[in-house]
Amino acid sequence: MNRKEFLKNSIGIGIGSGLPFLGLFLEGCSNAFIDTSSPGVNFSGKVLIVGAGAAGLTAGYILQRNNIDFEIIEASAVYGGRVKRTTDLADFPIDLGGEWIHEKPSVLSEIINDPSVNASIDFVDYTPQTIQWYKNGKLKDRNWTSGLLSEHKFKSTTWFGFFENYIVPKITNKIRYNQPVSQIDYSGERISVTTNNRTAYEADKVLVTVPVKILQSNMIEFIPALPSEKIANIQKISMDAGLKVFIEFSERFYPDMLFFEGLISAFTQENKSYYNAAFGKATNKHVLGLFAINEKAEKYTRLGTDQAIFEAVMAELDEIFDGKASPHYLGHVVQNWSAEPYIQGSYSDSFDGNRKSIVRTIVKPLNNKVYFAGEAFSIDNQATVHGACESAYSIMKEMLI
Ligand SMILES: Cc1cc2nc3c(=O)[nH]c(=O)nc-3n(C[C@H](O)[C@H](O)[C@H](O)COP(=O)(O)OP(=O)(O)OC[C@H]3O[C@@H](n4cnc5c(N)ncnc54)[C@H](O)[C@@H]3O)c2cc1C
């Protein structure tokens, strides 16, 4: 079930206390989320992983633990992909991409899957108390909906910090940066992977973990070409604009959460909200976040520059909060995911057809040589960080047996 399906079902059957903000709230489920049982390794060649986001890093971590030779080829100068952090704005680290833990926090131990690692992580029980709605030029209190919002966030670290602490140290010497892959030739005995700067790598198997938008834009040429059925299904996934803005103010004039549409659409469409980014954190700073995807994000991203986006956001806040934003402004950061050349948007948001069958068609390996993982290709948890990790665990089983 994806997050929208879960939300709709929850509303339909009235599980009020379980309704989340941006995703799933599965407290109380007893099944292990990520199946981390040993992949039953029967492979000893070399693997290339394309992309060092949550899926690529997790795949590398699994290979490392199974003593398999591998390299991670990353287009940008950093690891993390849509998991990214800033420590420049406030006195606590801020997630510029994935932020909420849309699962039981124990999913983090499942991702690490190593009892010898002591993951001592503090969480925030994320249940915002003050909630407002801005509609037709009017700001209204809707605190009674606070019981509908409940999930978890990191208290003193971030999703980026999680990978930095528990995954990356084990594989850091295997990541190659500034290597945008432009061609994957799997026609021969071994696979040849070439980058924009003409560096060539060879391997026995390749795992592609780039965002679905990158596959849709044909940035990577496959030789032979991808089967037409796979191409058609890749095009059935929509991944549109994505934006986050964080602004520090000298005073707090906003609620924990500010929505714009009616109750149902706020909880099911999740397309735009302002939120108190300091909620539950150990800080006295006042930091307001803006989360927007799809057409709600495009309203800002089409303005072109980060400065224009910031000015539009400030004008909107001044309008909503009676001019209180500008006088209390201290600093800001804009993260325009649509403008990131190797991401190009937010996350897989809708599927034109049966989602599971689309995903299963896409992740079918090519000649048992080329494999696919990443948030869009998680069977049950697309659009999340833990879903990207889960997709790595599940494809590794296929790759290594
Ligand atoms: C605004 C926003 C808010 C979000 N909020 C949440 C949240 O609260 N909770 C949550 O769980 N999830 C959230 N998500 C989703 C989550 O961040 C993603 O699902 C997850 O991080 C994706 O991981 P991935 O490994 O699939 O892809 P990515 O992180 O995108 O990694 C892919 C990597 O491939 C690299 N790459 C691309 N092209 C090439 C190439 N040609 N050659 C080599 N490398 C290449 C990229 O640079 C990138 O590093 C959010 C995402 C966004 C954008």
Short mmCIF file of C-alpha atoms and ligand atoms in Angstrom, two decimals:
data_model
loop_
_atom_site.label_atom_id
_atom_site.label_comp_id
_atom_site.label_asym_id
_atom_site.label_seq_id
_atom_site.Cartn_x
_atom_site.Cartn_y
_atom_site.Cartn_z
CA MET A 1 0.00 0.00 0.00
CA ASN A 2 1.45 3.42 -0.79
CA ARG A 3 1.05 6.40 1.49
CA LYS A 4 -1.96 7.84 -0.30
CA GLU A 5 -3.72 4.49 -0.33
CA PHE A 6 -3.01 4.10 3.38
CA LEU A 7 -4.29 7.57 4.13
CA LYS A 8 -7.46 7.11 2.16
CA ASN A 9 -8.12 3.77 3.84
CA SER A 10 -7.42 5.27 7.24
CA ILE A 11 -9.87 8.09 6.70
CA GLY A 12 -12.42 5.72 5.23
CA ILE A 13 -12.38 3.43 8.23
CA GLY A 14 -11.93 6.22 10.74
CA ILE A 15 -8.54 5.49 12.29
CA GLY A 16 -8.35 9.09 13.45
CA SER A 17 -5.41 8.79 15.79
CA GLY A 18 -3.31 7.16 13.09
CA LEU A 19 -3.45 9.87 10.49
CA PRO A 20 -0.01 11.18 9.70
CA PHE A 21 1.27 14.43 8.31
CA LEU A 22 3.32 13.43 5.31
CA GLY A 23 3.18 9.70 5.36
CA LEU A 24 2.49 6.44 7.03
CA PHE A 25 1.91 5.81 10.69
CA LEU A 26 2.25 2.11 11.28
CA GLU A 27 2.87 2.01 15.02
CA GLY A 28 1.72 -1.33 16.30
CA CYS A 29 2.42 -3.35 13.15
CA SER A 30 4.36 -6.39 14.17
CA ASN A 31 5.95 -7.53 10.90
CA ALA A 32 9.58 -6.63 10.30
CA PHE A 33 9.49 -3.88 7.73
CA ILE A 34 12.67 -4.50 5.77
CA ASP A 35 13.44 -8.12 5.12
CA THR A 36 17.11 -8.10 6.02
CA SER A 37 17.61 -11.83 6.21
CA SER A 38 20.80 -12.92 4.50
CA PRO A 39 20.49 -12.71 0.72
CA GLY A 40 22.01 -16.21 0.44
CA VAL A 41 25.02 -15.04 -1.49
CA ASN A 42 26.05 -17.04 -4.52
CA PHE A 43 27.92 -14.36 -6.47
CA SER A 44 31.52 -13.26 -6.34
CA GLY A 45 31.98 -10.77 -9.21
CA LYS A 46 32.08 -6.98 -9.19
CA VAL A 47 29.05 -4.69 -8.83
CA LEU A 48 28.73 -1.06 -9.88
CA ILE A 49 26.05 1.01 -8.17
CA VAL A 50 24.90 4.11 -10.03
CA GLY A 51 23.82 6.80 -7.55
CA ALA A 52 24.77 7.44 -3.90
CA GLY A 53 21.33 8.26 -2.49
CA ALA A 54 19.55 6.22 0.20
CA ALA A 55 19.10 3.21 -2.11
CA GLY A 56 22.65 3.25 -3.52
CA LEU A 57 24.29 3.71 -0.12
CA THR A 58 22.20 0.93 1.41
CA ALA A 59 23.04 -1.39 -1.48
CA GLY A 60 26.75 -0.65 -0.99
CA TYR A 61 26.40 -1.33 2.73
CA ILE A 62 24.82 -4.74 2.01
CA LEU A 63 27.56 -5.62 -0.50
CA GLN A 64 30.26 -4.55 1.94
CA ARG A 65 28.81 -6.79 4.63
CA ASN A 66 28.78 -9.68 2.16
CA ASN A 67 32.39 -9.07 1.08
CA ILE A 68 31.43 -8.35 -2.53
CA ASP A 69 33.62 -6.06 -4.63
CA PHE A 70 31.76 -2.86 -5.61
CA GLU A 71 32.01 0.84 -6.42
CA ILE A 72 29.35 3.55 -6.20
CA ILE A 73 29.37 5.98 -9.12
CA GLU A 74 27.75 9.28 -8.11
CA ALA A 75 27.06 12.16 -10.51
CA SER A 76 27.25 14.96 -7.96
CA ALA A 77 29.98 16.00 -5.52
CA VAL A 78 28.17 14.62 -2.46
CA TYR A 79 26.39 11.51 -1.22
CA GLY A 80 22.81 11.46 0.00
CA GLY A 81 20.79 12.50 -3.06
CA ARG A 82 17.40 13.61 -1.77
CA VAL A 83 18.70 13.13 1.78
CA LYS A 84 20.51 16.39 2.43
CA ARG A 85 21.20 18.58 5.47
CA THR A 86 22.11 22.13 6.33
CA THR A 87 23.85 23.11 9.55
CA ASP A 88 24.25 26.74 8.51
CA LEU A 89 20.85 28.23 9.30
CA ALA A 90 20.14 27.41 12.94
CA ASP A 91 21.74 25.68 15.92
CA PHE A 92 20.25 22.32 14.93
CA PRO A 93 20.69 20.38 11.68
CA ILE A 94 17.84 20.69 9.18
CA ASP A 95 16.75 18.11 6.61
CA LEU A 96 16.45 19.75 3.19
CA GLY A 97 14.90 16.63 1.63
CA GLY A 98 13.61 13.54 3.46
CA GLU A 99 12.78 14.65 7.02
CA TRP A 100 10.01 12.60 8.66
CA ILE A 101 10.42 8.93 9.54
CA HIS A 102 7.29 7.58 7.92
CA GLU A 103 7.52 4.31 9.80
CA LYS A 104 8.20 2.96 13.25
CA PRO A 105 11.63 4.35 14.31
CA SER A 106 12.81 0.74 14.62
CA VAL A 107 13.03 0.78 10.82
CA LEU A 108 16.42 2.48 11.32
CA SER A 109 17.82 -0.64 13.03
CA GLU A 110 16.38 -2.72 10.22
CA ILE A 111 18.24 -0.59 7.69
CA ILE A 112 21.52 -1.02 9.61
CA ASN A 113 20.79 -4.71 10.24
CA ASP A 114 23.85 -5.11 12.41
CA PRO A 115 23.37 -5.87 16.12
CA SER A 116 26.93 -4.74 16.76
CA VAL A 117 25.99 -1.19 15.77
CA ASN A 118 24.58 0.74 18.66
CA ALA A 119 22.20 3.17 17.05
CA SER A 120 21.52 5.57 19.90
CA ILE A 121 19.15 7.98 18.25
CA ASP A 122 16.67 10.32 19.95
CA PHE A 123 13.32 10.84 18.27
CA VAL A 124 10.64 13.49 18.40
CA ASP A 125 7.09 12.23 18.76
CA TYR A 126 5.75 14.46 16.07
CA THR A 127 2.27 15.56 17.15
CA PRO A 128 1.94 19.26 16.35
CA GLN A 129 -0.37 21.06 18.77
CA THR A 130 -1.25 24.33 17.07
CA ILE A 131 -2.75 23.97 13.62
CA GLN A 132 -4.14 26.66 11.36
CA TRP A 133 -5.81 26.73 8.00
CA TYR A 134 -5.49 29.62 5.53
CA LYS A 135 -8.32 29.69 3.05
CA ASN A 136 -10.03 32.49 1.11
CA GLY A 137 -7.82 35.10 2.77
CA LYS A 138 -8.72 33.98 6.31
CA LEU A 139 -6.56 32.30 8.95
CA LYS A 140 -8.47 29.84 11.13
CA ASP A 141 -7.44 27.78 14.15
CA ARG A 142 -7.99 24.06 13.72
CA ASN A 143 -6.19 22.71 16.78
CA TRP A 144 -8.76 19.94 17.14
CA THR A 145 -7.10 18.22 14.17
CA SER A 146 -3.83 17.81 16.06
CA GLY A 147 -4.82 14.30 17.19
CA LEU A 148 -4.85 13.33 13.51
CA LEU A 149 -1.16 14.10 13.10
CA SER A 150 1.29 11.68 14.52
CA GLU A 151 4.59 10.23 13.46
CA HIS A 152 8.32 10.66 14.15
CA LYS A 153 11.27 12.88 13.38
CA PHE A 154 14.90 12.87 14.43
CA LYS A 155 15.53 15.00 17.52
CA SER A 156 19.18 15.96 17.22
CA THR A 157 20.25 14.38 13.97
CA THR A 158 18.72 14.07 10.49
CA TRP A 159 18.20 11.43 7.80
CA PHE A 160 21.53 12.64 6.36
CA GLY A 161 23.18 12.25 9.78
CA PHE A 162 21.81 8.71 10.01
CA PHE A 163 23.60 7.71 6.78
CA GLU A 164 26.67 9.73 7.75
CA ASN A 165 26.98 7.90 11.08
CA TYR A 166 25.88 4.36 10.38
CA ILE A 167 26.22 3.56 6.66
CA VAL A 168 28.80 5.78 4.96
CA PRO A 169 31.78 5.06 7.29
CA LYS A 170 31.67 1.42 6.15
CA ILE A 171 31.76 2.27 2.42
CA THR A 172 33.25 5.72 2.08
CA ASN A 173 36.32 4.55 0.11
CA LYS A 174 34.03 2.98 -2.51
CA ILE A 175 32.18 6.15 -3.57
CA ARG A 176 33.35 7.95 -6.74
CA TYR A 177 32.06 11.52 -7.00
CA ASN A 178 31.44 13.85 -9.98
CA GLN A 179 30.89 10.85 -12.27
CA PRO A 180 27.59 11.35 -14.15
CA VAL A 181 26.90 8.05 -15.88
CA SER A 182 25.89 8.57 -19.51
CA GLN A 183 25.99 5.01 -20.91
CA ILE A 184 25.48 1.46 -19.64
CA ASP A 185 26.50 -1.15 -22.22
CA TYR A 186 25.38 -4.61 -21.14
CA SER A 187 25.72 -6.24 -24.56
CA GLY A 188 28.99 -8.06 -23.76
CA GLU A 189 30.15 -10.58 -21.20
CA ARG A 190 30.96 -7.79 -18.75
CA ILE A 191 29.08 -4.51 -18.40
CA SER A 192 30.73 -1.28 -19.40
CA VAL A 193 29.63 1.94 -17.68
CA THR A 194 30.79 5.27 -19.10
CA THR A 195 30.51 8.74 -17.60
CA ASN A 196 30.15 12.21 -19.16
CA ASN A 197 33.84 12.79 -18.59
CA ARG A 198 34.64 9.56 -20.48
CA THR A 199 35.75 7.56 -17.46
CA ALA A 200 34.95 3.89 -18.06
CA TYR A 201 34.12 1.31 -15.41
CA GLU A 202 33.57 -2.43 -15.84
CA ALA A 203 31.55 -4.84 -13.76
CA ASP A 204 29.64 -8.10 -13.77
CA LYS A 205 26.44 -6.52 -12.48
CA VAL A 206 25.13 -2.96 -12.31
CA LEU A 207 22.50 -1.54 -9.95
CA VAL A 208 20.87 1.66 -11.20
CA THR A 209 19.42 3.81 -8.38
CA VAL A 210 18.95 7.18 -10.12
CA PRO A 211 15.63 9.04 -9.70
CA VAL A 212 12.91 7.89 -12.10
CA LYS A 213 12.97 11.37 -13.64
CA ILE A 214 16.57 10.73 -14.76
CA LEU A 215 15.50 7.49 -16.45
CA GLN A 216 12.58 9.31 -18.10
CA SER A 217 14.87 12.02 -19.45
CA ASN A 218 17.16 9.44 -21.15
CA MET A 219 20.21 10.92 -19.50
CA ILE A 220 21.60 7.38 -19.46
CA GLU A 221 21.83 5.46 -22.75
CA PHE A 222 21.37 1.70 -22.40
CA ILE A 223 22.99 -0.65 -24.94
CA PRO A 224 20.99 -2.62 -25.97
CA ALA A 225 18.09 -0.16 -25.45
CA LEU A 226 15.73 -0.88 -22.56
CA PRO A 227 12.84 -3.17 -23.57
CA SER A 228 9.87 -1.12 -24.79
CA GLU A 229 7.65 -2.51 -22.01
CA LYS A 230 10.09 -1.22 -19.39
CA ILE A 231 10.33 2.20 -21.07
CA ALA A 232 6.51 2.48 -21.23
CA ASN A 233 6.20 1.65 -17.54
CA ILE A 234 8.95 4.08 -16.52
CA GLN A 235 6.93 6.80 -18.25
CA LYS A 236 3.82 5.87 -16.22
CA ILE A 237 5.34 7.26 -13.01
CA SER A 238 4.95 10.94 -12.31
CA MET A 239 7.61 12.80 -10.36
CA ASP A 240 7.04 16.53 -10.43
CA ALA A 241 8.39 19.70 -8.83
CA GLY A 242 9.72 19.73 -5.27
CA LEU A 243 10.73 22.55 -2.94
CA LYS A 244 11.68 23.23 0.64
CA VAL A 245 12.37 26.63 2.19
CA PHE A 246 13.48 27.27 5.78
CA ILE A 247 13.39 30.74 7.35
CA GLU A 248 14.67 31.76 10.75
CA PHE A 249 12.72 34.47 12.58
CA SER A 250 13.47 36.39 15.77
CA GLU A 251 9.95 35.72 17.07
CA ARG A 252 7.40 33.00 16.61
CA PHE A 253 4.16 34.20 14.96
CA TYR A 254 3.12 30.97 13.22
CA PRO A 255 1.52 27.68 14.37
CA ASP A 256 3.13 24.25 14.41
CA MET A 257 1.39 23.53 11.13
CA LEU A 258 -0.31 25.69 8.51
CA PHE A 259 -2.42 24.08 5.80
CA PHE A 260 -4.13 25.61 2.82
CA GLU A 261 -6.86 23.28 1.64
CA GLY A 262 -9.68 21.43 3.30
CA LEU A 263 -9.06 18.65 5.83
CA ILE A 264 -9.20 15.69 3.45
CA SER A 265 -6.99 17.23 0.80
CA ALA A 266 -4.48 18.44 3.38
CA PHE A 267 -4.05 14.89 4.61
CA THR A 268 -4.28 13.08 1.30
CA GLN A 269 -2.65 15.38 -1.23
CA GLU A 270 0.17 16.63 0.99
CA ASN A 271 1.10 19.19 -1.59
CA LYS A 272 1.95 22.24 0.50
CA SER A 273 2.27 23.25 4.12
CA TYR A 274 4.26 25.52 6.38
CA TYR A 275 5.48 23.92 9.58
CA ASN A 276 7.45 24.72 12.70
CA ALA A 277 10.75 23.06 11.79
CA ALA A 278 12.03 23.46 15.36
CA PHE A 279 9.17 21.39 16.81
CA GLY A 280 10.57 19.05 19.49
CA LYS A 281 14.19 20.01 18.73
CA ALA A 282 16.61 21.12 21.46
CA THR A 283 16.67 24.77 20.44
CA ASN A 284 15.24 28.20 21.23
CA LYS A 285 15.46 29.24 17.59
CA HIS A 286 12.35 29.92 15.52
CA VAL A 287 12.58 28.20 12.15
CA LEU A 288 9.62 27.91 9.80
CA GLY A 289 9.68 25.33 7.00
CA LEU A 290 7.81 25.28 3.70
CA PHE A 291 7.21 21.93 2.03
CA ALA A 292 5.69 21.94 -1.46
CA ILE A 293 5.47 19.45 -4.32
CA ASN A 294 3.81 19.23 -7.73
CA GLU A 295 1.89 22.26 -8.96
CA LYS A 296 2.11 23.86 -5.50
CA ALA A 297 5.90 23.78 -5.74
CA GLU A 298 5.91 24.83 -9.38
CA LYS A 299 4.26 28.11 -8.43
CA TYR A 300 7.61 28.96 -6.78
CA THR A 301 10.18 26.97 -8.79
CA ARG A 302 9.11 28.55 -12.08
CA LEU A 303 10.23 31.91 -10.65
CA GLY A 304 13.74 30.75 -11.58
CA THR A 305 16.11 31.91 -8.86
CA ASP A 306 16.33 31.06 -5.18
CA GLN A 307 16.10 34.79 -4.38
CA ALA A 308 12.84 35.14 -6.33
CA ILE A 309 11.46 32.04 -4.57
CA PHE A 310 12.43 33.42 -1.16
CA GLU A 311 10.81 36.81 -1.90
CA ALA A 312 7.57 35.12 -3.01
CA VAL A 313 7.50 33.05 0.18
CA MET A 314 8.10 36.12 2.38
CA ALA A 315 5.36 38.07 0.57
CA GLU A 316 2.97 35.17 1.16
CA LEU A 317 3.87 34.94 4.86
CA ASP A 318 3.45 38.71 5.30
CA GLU A 319 0.01 38.42 3.71
CA ILE A 320 -1.06 35.47 5.87
CA PHE A 321 0.38 36.79 9.15
CA ASP A 322 -0.42 40.53 8.91
CA GLY A 323 3.08 41.69 7.94
CA LYS A 324 4.79 39.90 10.86
CA ALA A 325 7.28 37.95 8.71
CA SER A 326 9.53 40.69 7.28
CA PRO A 327 10.31 42.53 10.55
CA HIS A 328 11.33 39.30 12.27
CA TYR A 329 13.39 37.81 9.43
CA LEU A 330 16.91 36.57 10.33
CA GLY A 331 18.02 34.17 7.58
CA HIS A 332 16.88 31.51 5.13
CA VAL A 333 17.78 28.58 2.89
CA VAL A 334 16.01 27.55 -0.32
CA GLN A 335 16.27 23.94 -1.55
CA ASN A 336 14.82 23.75 -5.05
CA TRP A 337 14.83 20.03 -5.88
CA SER A 338 13.56 20.66 -9.39
CA ALA A 339 16.75 22.58 -10.17
CA GLU A 340 19.09 19.80 -9.01
CA PRO A 341 20.44 18.43 -12.32
CA TYR A 342 20.64 14.81 -11.13
CA ILE A 343 17.33 14.77 -9.22
CA GLN A 344 14.95 17.04 -11.22
CA GLY A 345 11.94 16.99 -8.88
CA SER A 346 10.47 15.62 -5.66
CA TYR A 347 9.59 11.91 -5.67
CA SER A 348 7.35 9.39 -7.40
CA ASP A 349 3.91 10.73 -6.66
CA SER A 350 1.43 8.91 -8.85
CA PHE A 351 1.32 5.90 -11.13
CA ASP A 352 -0.73 5.70 -14.31
CA GLY A 353 -2.03 2.17 -13.75
CA ASN A 354 -1.51 -0.58 -11.23
CA ARG A 355 1.45 0.59 -9.16
CA LYS A 356 2.75 -2.83 -8.15
CA SER A 357 2.63 -4.18 -11.67
CA ILE A 358 4.37 -1.05 -13.03
CA VAL A 359 7.13 -1.39 -10.42
CA ARG A 360 7.55 -5.13 -10.95
CA THR A 361 7.96 -4.61 -14.70
CA ILE A 362 10.58 -1.91 -14.20
CA VAL A 363 12.67 -3.79 -11.64
CA LYS A 364 12.85 -6.96 -13.74
CA PRO A 365 16.63 -7.40 -14.24
CA LEU A 366 18.09 -7.04 -17.74
CA ASN A 367 19.88 -10.29 -18.72
CA ASN A 368 20.57 -10.87 -15.00
CA LYS A 369 23.08 -8.05 -15.30
CA VAL A 370 21.36 -4.68 -14.85
CA TYR A 371 19.10 -4.09 -11.84
CA PHE A 372 17.00 -1.15 -10.62
CA ALA A 373 16.28 0.22 -7.13
CA GLY A 374 15.26 3.52 -5.54
CA GLU A 375 12.23 5.06 -3.88
CA ALA A 376 10.02 4.83 -6.98
CA PHE A 377 10.72 1.10 -7.22
CA SER A 378 9.83 0.12 -3.68
CA ILE A 379 6.89 -2.25 -3.83
CA ASP A 380 5.13 -0.93 -0.73
CA ASN A 381 6.90 2.21 0.45
CA GLN A 382 7.60 4.42 -2.51
CA ALA A 383 8.36 8.10 -2.00
CA THR A 384 10.16 7.59 1.29
CA VAL A 385 13.74 7.22 2.51
CA HIS A 386 13.10 3.87 4.16
CA GLY A 387 11.32 2.72 0.99
CA ALA A 388 14.48 3.47 -1.02
CA CYS A 389 16.49 1.40 1.51
CA GLU A 390 13.94 -1.39 1.40
CA SER A 391 14.14 -1.50 -2.41
CA ALA A 392 17.92 -2.00 -2.10
CA TYR A 393 17.49 -4.93 0.28
CA SER A 394 14.92 -6.57 -1.92
CA ILE A 395 16.87 -6.21 -5.20
CA MET A 396 20.09 -7.40 -3.55
CA LYS A 397 18.42 -10.71 -2.81
CA GLU A 398 17.74 -11.15 -6.51
CA MET A 399 21.17 -9.98 -7.53
CA LEU A 400 23.27 -12.08 -5.20
CA ILE A 401 21.56 -15.46 -5.21
C1 LIG B 1 11.06 17.88 -0.68
C2 LIG B 1 11.14 16.44 -0.27
C3 LIG B 1 10.63 16.02 0.95
C4 LIG B 1 10.69 14.70 1.33
N1 LIG B 1 10.24 14.33 2.57
C5 LIG B 1 10.41 13.05 2.97
C6 LIG B 1 10.16 12.70 4.31
O1 LIG B 1 9.80 13.54 5.15
N2 LIG B 1 10.35 11.40 4.69
C7 LIG B 1 10.78 10.45 3.80
O2 LIG B 1 10.92 9.26 4.17
N3 LIG B 1 11.04 10.76 2.50
C8 LIG B 1 10.89 12.04 2.08
N4 LIG B 1 11.23 12.39 0.82
C9 LIG B 1 11.60 11.34 -0.14
C10 LIG B 1 13.01 10.79 0.06
O3 LIG B 1 13.91 11.85 0.26
C11 LIG B 1 13.39 9.97 -1.18
O4 LIG B 1 12.38 9.02 -1.41
C12 LIG B 1 14.72 9.21 -1.03
O5 LIG B 1 15.70 9.99 -0.39
C13 LIG B 1 15.18 8.78 -2.43
O6 LIG B 1 16.34 7.97 -2.36
P1 LIG B 1 16.87 7.28 -3.69
O7 LIG B 1 18.13 6.60 -3.33
O8 LIG B 1 15.79 6.48 -4.32
O9 LIG B 1 17.14 8.46 -4.73
P2 LIG B 1 18.11 9.72 -4.60
O10 LIG B 1 18.28 10.14 -3.21
O11 LIG B 1 17.59 10.72 -5.56
O12 LIG B 1 19.53 9.17 -5.11
C14 LIG B 1 19.82 9.02 -6.46
C15 LIG B 1 21.27 9.43 -6.68
O13 LIG B 1 21.58 9.20 -8.06
C16 LIG B 1 22.44 10.23 -8.50
N5 LIG B 1 22.41 10.29 -9.96
C17 LIG B 1 21.43 10.78 -10.76
N6 LIG B 1 21.77 10.65 -12.04
C18 LIG B 1 22.98 10.03 -12.07
C19 LIG B 1 23.85 9.63 -13.12
N7 LIG B 1 23.56 9.81 -14.43
N8 LIG B 1 25.03 9.06 -12.80
C20 LIG B 1 25.38 8.84 -11.49
N9 LIG B 1 24.58 9.22 -10.46
C21 LIG B 1 23.38 9.81 -10.75
C22 LIG B 1 21.88 11.46 -7.82
O14 LIG B 1 22.83 12.51 -7.76
C23 LIG B 1 21.53 10.92 -6.43
O15 LIG B 1 22.60 11.05 -5.52
C24 LIG B 1 11.23 13.73 0.44
C25 LIG B 1 11.78 14.14 -0.79
C26 LIG B 1 11.74 15.48 -1.14
C27 LIG B 1 12.36 15.91 -2.44
#
